[in-house]
CSV table of C-alpha atoms in Angstrom, one decimal:
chain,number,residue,atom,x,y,z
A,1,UNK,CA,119.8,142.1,143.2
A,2,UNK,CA,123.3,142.7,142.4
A,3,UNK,CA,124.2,142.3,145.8
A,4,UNK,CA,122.7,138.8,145.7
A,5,UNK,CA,124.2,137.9,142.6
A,6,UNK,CA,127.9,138.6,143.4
A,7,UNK,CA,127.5,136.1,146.5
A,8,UNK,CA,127.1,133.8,144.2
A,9,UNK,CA,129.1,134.7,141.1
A,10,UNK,CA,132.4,132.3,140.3
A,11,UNK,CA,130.6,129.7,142.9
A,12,UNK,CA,132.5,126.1,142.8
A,13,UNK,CA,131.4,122.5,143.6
A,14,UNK,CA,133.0,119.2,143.9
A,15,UNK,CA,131.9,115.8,144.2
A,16,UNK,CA,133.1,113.2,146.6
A,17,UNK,CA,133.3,109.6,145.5
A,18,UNK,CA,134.7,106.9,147.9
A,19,UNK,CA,136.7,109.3,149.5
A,20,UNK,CA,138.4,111.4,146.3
A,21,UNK,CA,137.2,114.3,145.1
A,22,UNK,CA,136.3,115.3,141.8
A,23,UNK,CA,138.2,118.3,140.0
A,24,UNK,CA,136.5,121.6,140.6
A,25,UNK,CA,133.2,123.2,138.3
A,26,UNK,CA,131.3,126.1,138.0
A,27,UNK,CA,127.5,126.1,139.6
A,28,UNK,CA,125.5,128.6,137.6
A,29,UNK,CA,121.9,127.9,139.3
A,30,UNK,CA,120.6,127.4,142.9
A,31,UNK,CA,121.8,129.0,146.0
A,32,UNK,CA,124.8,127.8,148.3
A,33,UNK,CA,124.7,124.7,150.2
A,34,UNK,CA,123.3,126.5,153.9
A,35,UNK,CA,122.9,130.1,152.1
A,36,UNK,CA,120.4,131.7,154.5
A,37,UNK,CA,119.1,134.2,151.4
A,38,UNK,CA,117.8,130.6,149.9
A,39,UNK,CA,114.4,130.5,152.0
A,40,UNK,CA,113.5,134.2,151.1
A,41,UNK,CA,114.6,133.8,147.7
A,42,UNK,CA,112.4,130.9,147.4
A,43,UNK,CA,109.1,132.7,148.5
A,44,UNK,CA,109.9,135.0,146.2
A,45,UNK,CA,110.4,133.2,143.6
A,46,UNK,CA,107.3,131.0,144.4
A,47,UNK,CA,105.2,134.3,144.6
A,48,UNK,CA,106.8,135.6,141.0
A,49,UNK,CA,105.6,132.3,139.4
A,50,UNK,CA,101.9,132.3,141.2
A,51,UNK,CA,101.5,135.8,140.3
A,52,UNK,CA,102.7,135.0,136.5
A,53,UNK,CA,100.3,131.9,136.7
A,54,UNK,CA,97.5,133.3,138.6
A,55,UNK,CA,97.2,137.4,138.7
A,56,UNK,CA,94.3,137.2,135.9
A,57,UNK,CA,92.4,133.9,136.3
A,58,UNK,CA,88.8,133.4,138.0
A,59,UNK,CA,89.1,129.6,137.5
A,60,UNK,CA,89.2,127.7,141.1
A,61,UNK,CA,87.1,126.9,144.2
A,62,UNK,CA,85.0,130.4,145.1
A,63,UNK,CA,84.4,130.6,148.5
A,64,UNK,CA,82.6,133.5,150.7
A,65,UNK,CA,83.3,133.8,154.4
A,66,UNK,CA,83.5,135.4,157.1
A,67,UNK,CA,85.5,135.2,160.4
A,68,UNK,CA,83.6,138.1,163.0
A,69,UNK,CA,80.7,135.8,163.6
A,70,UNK,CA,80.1,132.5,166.1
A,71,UNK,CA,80.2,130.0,163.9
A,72,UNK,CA,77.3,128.1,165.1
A,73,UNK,CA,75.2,131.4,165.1
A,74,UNK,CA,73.7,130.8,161.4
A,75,UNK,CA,71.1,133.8,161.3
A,76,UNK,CA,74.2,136.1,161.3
A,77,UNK,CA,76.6,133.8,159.5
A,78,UNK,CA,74.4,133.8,156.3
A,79,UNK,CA,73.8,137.6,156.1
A,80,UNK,CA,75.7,139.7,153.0
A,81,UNK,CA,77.5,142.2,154.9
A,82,UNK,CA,80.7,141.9,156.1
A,83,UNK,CA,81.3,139.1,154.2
A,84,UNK,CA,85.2,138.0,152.4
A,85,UNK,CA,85.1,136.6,149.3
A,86,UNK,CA,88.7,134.3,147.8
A,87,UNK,CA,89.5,131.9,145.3
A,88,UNK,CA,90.9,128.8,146.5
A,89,UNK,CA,93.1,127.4,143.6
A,90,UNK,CA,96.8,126.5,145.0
A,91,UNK,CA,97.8,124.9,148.1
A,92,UNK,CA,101.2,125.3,148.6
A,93,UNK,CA,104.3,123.7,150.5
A,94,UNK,CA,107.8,124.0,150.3
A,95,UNK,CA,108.2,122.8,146.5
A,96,UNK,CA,104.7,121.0,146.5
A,97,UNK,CA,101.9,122.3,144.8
A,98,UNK,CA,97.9,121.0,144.3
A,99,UNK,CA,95.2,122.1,142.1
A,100,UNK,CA,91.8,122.4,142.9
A,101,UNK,CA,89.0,122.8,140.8
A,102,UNK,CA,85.3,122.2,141.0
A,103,UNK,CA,85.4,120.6,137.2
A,104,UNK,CA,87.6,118.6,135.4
A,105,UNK,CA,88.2,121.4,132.3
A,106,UNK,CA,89.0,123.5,134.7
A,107,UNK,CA,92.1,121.6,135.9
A,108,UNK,CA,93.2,121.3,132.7
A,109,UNK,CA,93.5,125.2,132.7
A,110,UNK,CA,95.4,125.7,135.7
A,111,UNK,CA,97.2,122.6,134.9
A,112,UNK,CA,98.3,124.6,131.4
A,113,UNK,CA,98.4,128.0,133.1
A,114,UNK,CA,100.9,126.3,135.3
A,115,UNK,CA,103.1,124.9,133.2
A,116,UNK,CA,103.7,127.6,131.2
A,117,UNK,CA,104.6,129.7,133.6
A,118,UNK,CA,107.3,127.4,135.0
A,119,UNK,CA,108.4,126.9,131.5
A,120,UNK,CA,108.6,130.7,131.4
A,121,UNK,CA,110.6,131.1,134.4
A,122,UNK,CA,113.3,128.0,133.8
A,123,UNK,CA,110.7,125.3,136.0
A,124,UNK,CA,109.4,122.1,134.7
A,125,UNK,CA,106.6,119.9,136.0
A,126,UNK,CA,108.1,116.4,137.4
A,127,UNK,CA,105.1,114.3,135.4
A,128,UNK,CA,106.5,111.5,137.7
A,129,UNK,CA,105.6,113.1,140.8
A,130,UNK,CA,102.5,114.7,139.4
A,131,UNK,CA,99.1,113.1,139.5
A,132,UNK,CA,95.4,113.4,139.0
A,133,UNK,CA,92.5,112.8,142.0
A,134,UNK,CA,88.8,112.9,140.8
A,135,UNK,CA,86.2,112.9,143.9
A,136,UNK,CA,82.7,113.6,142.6
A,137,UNK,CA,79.8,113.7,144.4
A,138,UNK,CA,77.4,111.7,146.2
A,139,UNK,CA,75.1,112.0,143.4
A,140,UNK,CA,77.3,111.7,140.4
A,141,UNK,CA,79.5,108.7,139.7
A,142,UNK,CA,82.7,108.1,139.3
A,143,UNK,CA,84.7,108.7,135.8
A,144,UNK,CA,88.4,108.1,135.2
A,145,UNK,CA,89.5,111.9,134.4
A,146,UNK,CA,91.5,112.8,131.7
A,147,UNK,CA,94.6,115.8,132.7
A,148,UNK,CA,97.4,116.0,130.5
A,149,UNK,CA,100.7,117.8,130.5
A,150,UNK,CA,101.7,117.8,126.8
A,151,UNK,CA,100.8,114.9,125.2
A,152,UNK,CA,101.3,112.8,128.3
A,153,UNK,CA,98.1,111.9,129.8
A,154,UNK,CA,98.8,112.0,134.5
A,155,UNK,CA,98.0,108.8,136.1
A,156,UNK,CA,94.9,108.6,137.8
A,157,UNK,CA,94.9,107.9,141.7
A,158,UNK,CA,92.5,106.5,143.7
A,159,UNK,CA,94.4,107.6,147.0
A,160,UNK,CA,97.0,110.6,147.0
A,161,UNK,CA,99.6,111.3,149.6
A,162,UNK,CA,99.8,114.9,150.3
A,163,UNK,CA,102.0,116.2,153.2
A,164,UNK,CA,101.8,113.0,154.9
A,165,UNK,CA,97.9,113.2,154.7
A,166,UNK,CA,95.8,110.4,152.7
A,167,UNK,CA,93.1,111.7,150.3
A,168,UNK,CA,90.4,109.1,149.1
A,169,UNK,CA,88.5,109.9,146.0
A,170,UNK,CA,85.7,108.8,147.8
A,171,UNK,CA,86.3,111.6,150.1
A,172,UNK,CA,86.2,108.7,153.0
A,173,UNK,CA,88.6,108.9,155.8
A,174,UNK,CA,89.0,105.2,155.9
A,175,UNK,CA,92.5,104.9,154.7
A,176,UNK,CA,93.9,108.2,156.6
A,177,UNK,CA,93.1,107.1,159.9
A,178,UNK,CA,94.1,103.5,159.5
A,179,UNK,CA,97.8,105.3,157.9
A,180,UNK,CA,97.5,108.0,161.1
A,181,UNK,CA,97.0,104.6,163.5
A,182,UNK,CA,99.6,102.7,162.0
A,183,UNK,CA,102.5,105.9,162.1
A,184,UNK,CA,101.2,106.2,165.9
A,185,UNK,CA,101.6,102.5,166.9
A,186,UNK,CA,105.1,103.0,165.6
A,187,UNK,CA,106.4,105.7,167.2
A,188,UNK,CA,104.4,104.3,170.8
A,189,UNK,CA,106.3,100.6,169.9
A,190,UNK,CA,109.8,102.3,169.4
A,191,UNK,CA,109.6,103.7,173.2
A,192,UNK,CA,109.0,100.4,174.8
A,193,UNK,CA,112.1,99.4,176.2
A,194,UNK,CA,113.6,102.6,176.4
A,195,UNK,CA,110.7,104.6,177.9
A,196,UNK,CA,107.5,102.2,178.9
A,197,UNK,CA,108.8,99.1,180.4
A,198,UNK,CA,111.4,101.6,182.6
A,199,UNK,CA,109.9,101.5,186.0
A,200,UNK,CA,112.7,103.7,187.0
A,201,UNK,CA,110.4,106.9,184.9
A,202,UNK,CA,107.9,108.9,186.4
A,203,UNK,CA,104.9,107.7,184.8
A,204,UNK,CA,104.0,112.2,184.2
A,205,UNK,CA,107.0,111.7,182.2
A,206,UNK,CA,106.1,109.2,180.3
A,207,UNK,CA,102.5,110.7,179.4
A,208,UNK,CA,104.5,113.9,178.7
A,209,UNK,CA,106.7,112.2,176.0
A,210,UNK,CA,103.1,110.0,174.6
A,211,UNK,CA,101.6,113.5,174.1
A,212,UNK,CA,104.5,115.1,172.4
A,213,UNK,CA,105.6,111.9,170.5
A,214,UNK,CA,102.4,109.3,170.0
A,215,UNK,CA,99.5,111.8,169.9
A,216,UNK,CA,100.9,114.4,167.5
A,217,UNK,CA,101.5,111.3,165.0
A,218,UNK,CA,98.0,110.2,165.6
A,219,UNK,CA,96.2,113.1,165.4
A,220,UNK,CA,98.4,114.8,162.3
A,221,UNK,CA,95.9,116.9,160.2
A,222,UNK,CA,92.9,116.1,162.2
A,223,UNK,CA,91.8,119.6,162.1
A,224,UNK,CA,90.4,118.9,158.7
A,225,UNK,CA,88.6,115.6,159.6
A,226,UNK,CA,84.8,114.9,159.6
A,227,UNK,CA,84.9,112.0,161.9
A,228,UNK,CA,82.2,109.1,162.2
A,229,UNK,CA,81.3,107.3,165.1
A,230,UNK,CA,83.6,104.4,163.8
A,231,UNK,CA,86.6,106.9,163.4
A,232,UNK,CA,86.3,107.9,166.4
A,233,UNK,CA,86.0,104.4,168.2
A,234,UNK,CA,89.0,103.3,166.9
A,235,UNK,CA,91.2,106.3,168.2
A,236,UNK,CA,89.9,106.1,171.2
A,237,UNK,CA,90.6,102.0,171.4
A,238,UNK,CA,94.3,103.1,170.5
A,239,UNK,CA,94.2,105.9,172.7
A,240,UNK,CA,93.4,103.6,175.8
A,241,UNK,CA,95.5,100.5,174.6
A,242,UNK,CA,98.5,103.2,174.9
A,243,UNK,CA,97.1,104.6,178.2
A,244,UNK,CA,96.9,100.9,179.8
A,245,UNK,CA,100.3,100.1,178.6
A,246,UNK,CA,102.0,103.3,179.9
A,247,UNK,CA,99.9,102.0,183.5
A,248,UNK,CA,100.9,98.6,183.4
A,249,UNK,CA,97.2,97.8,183.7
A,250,UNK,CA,96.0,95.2,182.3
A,251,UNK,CA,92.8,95.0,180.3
A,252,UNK,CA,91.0,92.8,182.7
């Protein structure tokens, strides 16, 4: 620890305004600009403030699995032995964090848990970058759900951008795959003069760069779709729109 420390002990910053730069002054949090310690120090950090937050709740998402079975097999996949049980409460990345709870008092307590913990360890909760997604059932309806922080009440969203992925509180994958269709079309569009209309590229060069560049934006997160036949007609509409473009063949 000490060896960390003194890398960073007496560490100086300046800031550069059209050109001039300020007069020297001390930095006394955070890492150096490119420091390669920062990553681990991060995950360590992150770990000290889940354990703090987390190492004696039972509040979250109880889930039992197990992974030494075909998953199609269900005779074997609902037997008791062999089974893993887990808590799904946190998903994490980089600096983002979500919730999830099966009920809306128990958000509240990991929202609290949470924020006393990072008030413990020198954090604080951006409450303009935090907000509040309610998806009930098919059977229940839908109520506008009350999380605080404090005494300020989190907005309420009916769509939440997380990662680059679109979450309904309808659960419906509507709006994701029209956002996933729209980010493709853009990346396919930007390549047009450069890449498609070039009839000096090999066209396995050009279906090399669509599958590295236009697919991975169209099919971003789909591991954790539950398509409909309507989802899945529209991909496959772009997916052959792109395909007769690259050809030069017309619809016709």
């Amino acid at each position: 620890m000490k060896i960390v420390q003194s890398f960073h002990d007496g560490m100086l910053a300046s800031v550069l305004d059209g050109g001039s730069a300020s007069s020297s002054f001390s930095v006394t949090c955070g890492t150096k600009q490119g420091c390669i310690l920062a990553p681990l120090l991060f995950s360590i950090f992150s770990a000290m403030l889940l354990y703090v937050t987390f190492h004696d709740c039972t509040v979250g998402i109880p889930l039992t699995f197990r992974s030494d079975r075909n998953l199609f097999n269900l005779h074997k996949l609902q037997t008791q032995s062999k089974t893993t049980f887990a808590i799904i409460r946190e998903l994490l990345f980089a600096d983002n964090c979500a919730l999830a709870t099966h009920t809306l008092q128990e958000a509240q307590t990991l929202l609290d848990r949470f924020v006393v913990a990072c008030h413990r360890l020198g954090l604080c909760v951006s409450l303009k970058k935090t907000e509040a997604l309610f998806q009930p059932s098919p059977d229940s309806t839908y109520t506008v759900s009350m999380v605080t922080i404090g005494n300020t009440r989190l907005p309420v969203a009916d769509t939440f951008c997380y990662l680059g992925s679109h979450i309904q509180h309808t659960g419906s994958l509507d709006e994701e795959i029209t956002a996933r269709l729209a980010q493709a079309n853009s990346a396919f569009g930007r390549l047009r003069k450069q890449l498609w209309d070039d009839h000096c590229i090999h066209t396995d060069t050009k279906v090399a760069v669509y599958r590295a560049v236009v697919l991975t934006s169209l099919l971003y997160s789909s591991e954790a779709w539950t398509l409909y036949y309507r989802h899945i007609k529209k991909l496959d509409n772009f997916h052959m729109c792109c395909l007769r473009r690259i050809l030069n063949v017309k619809w016709q």
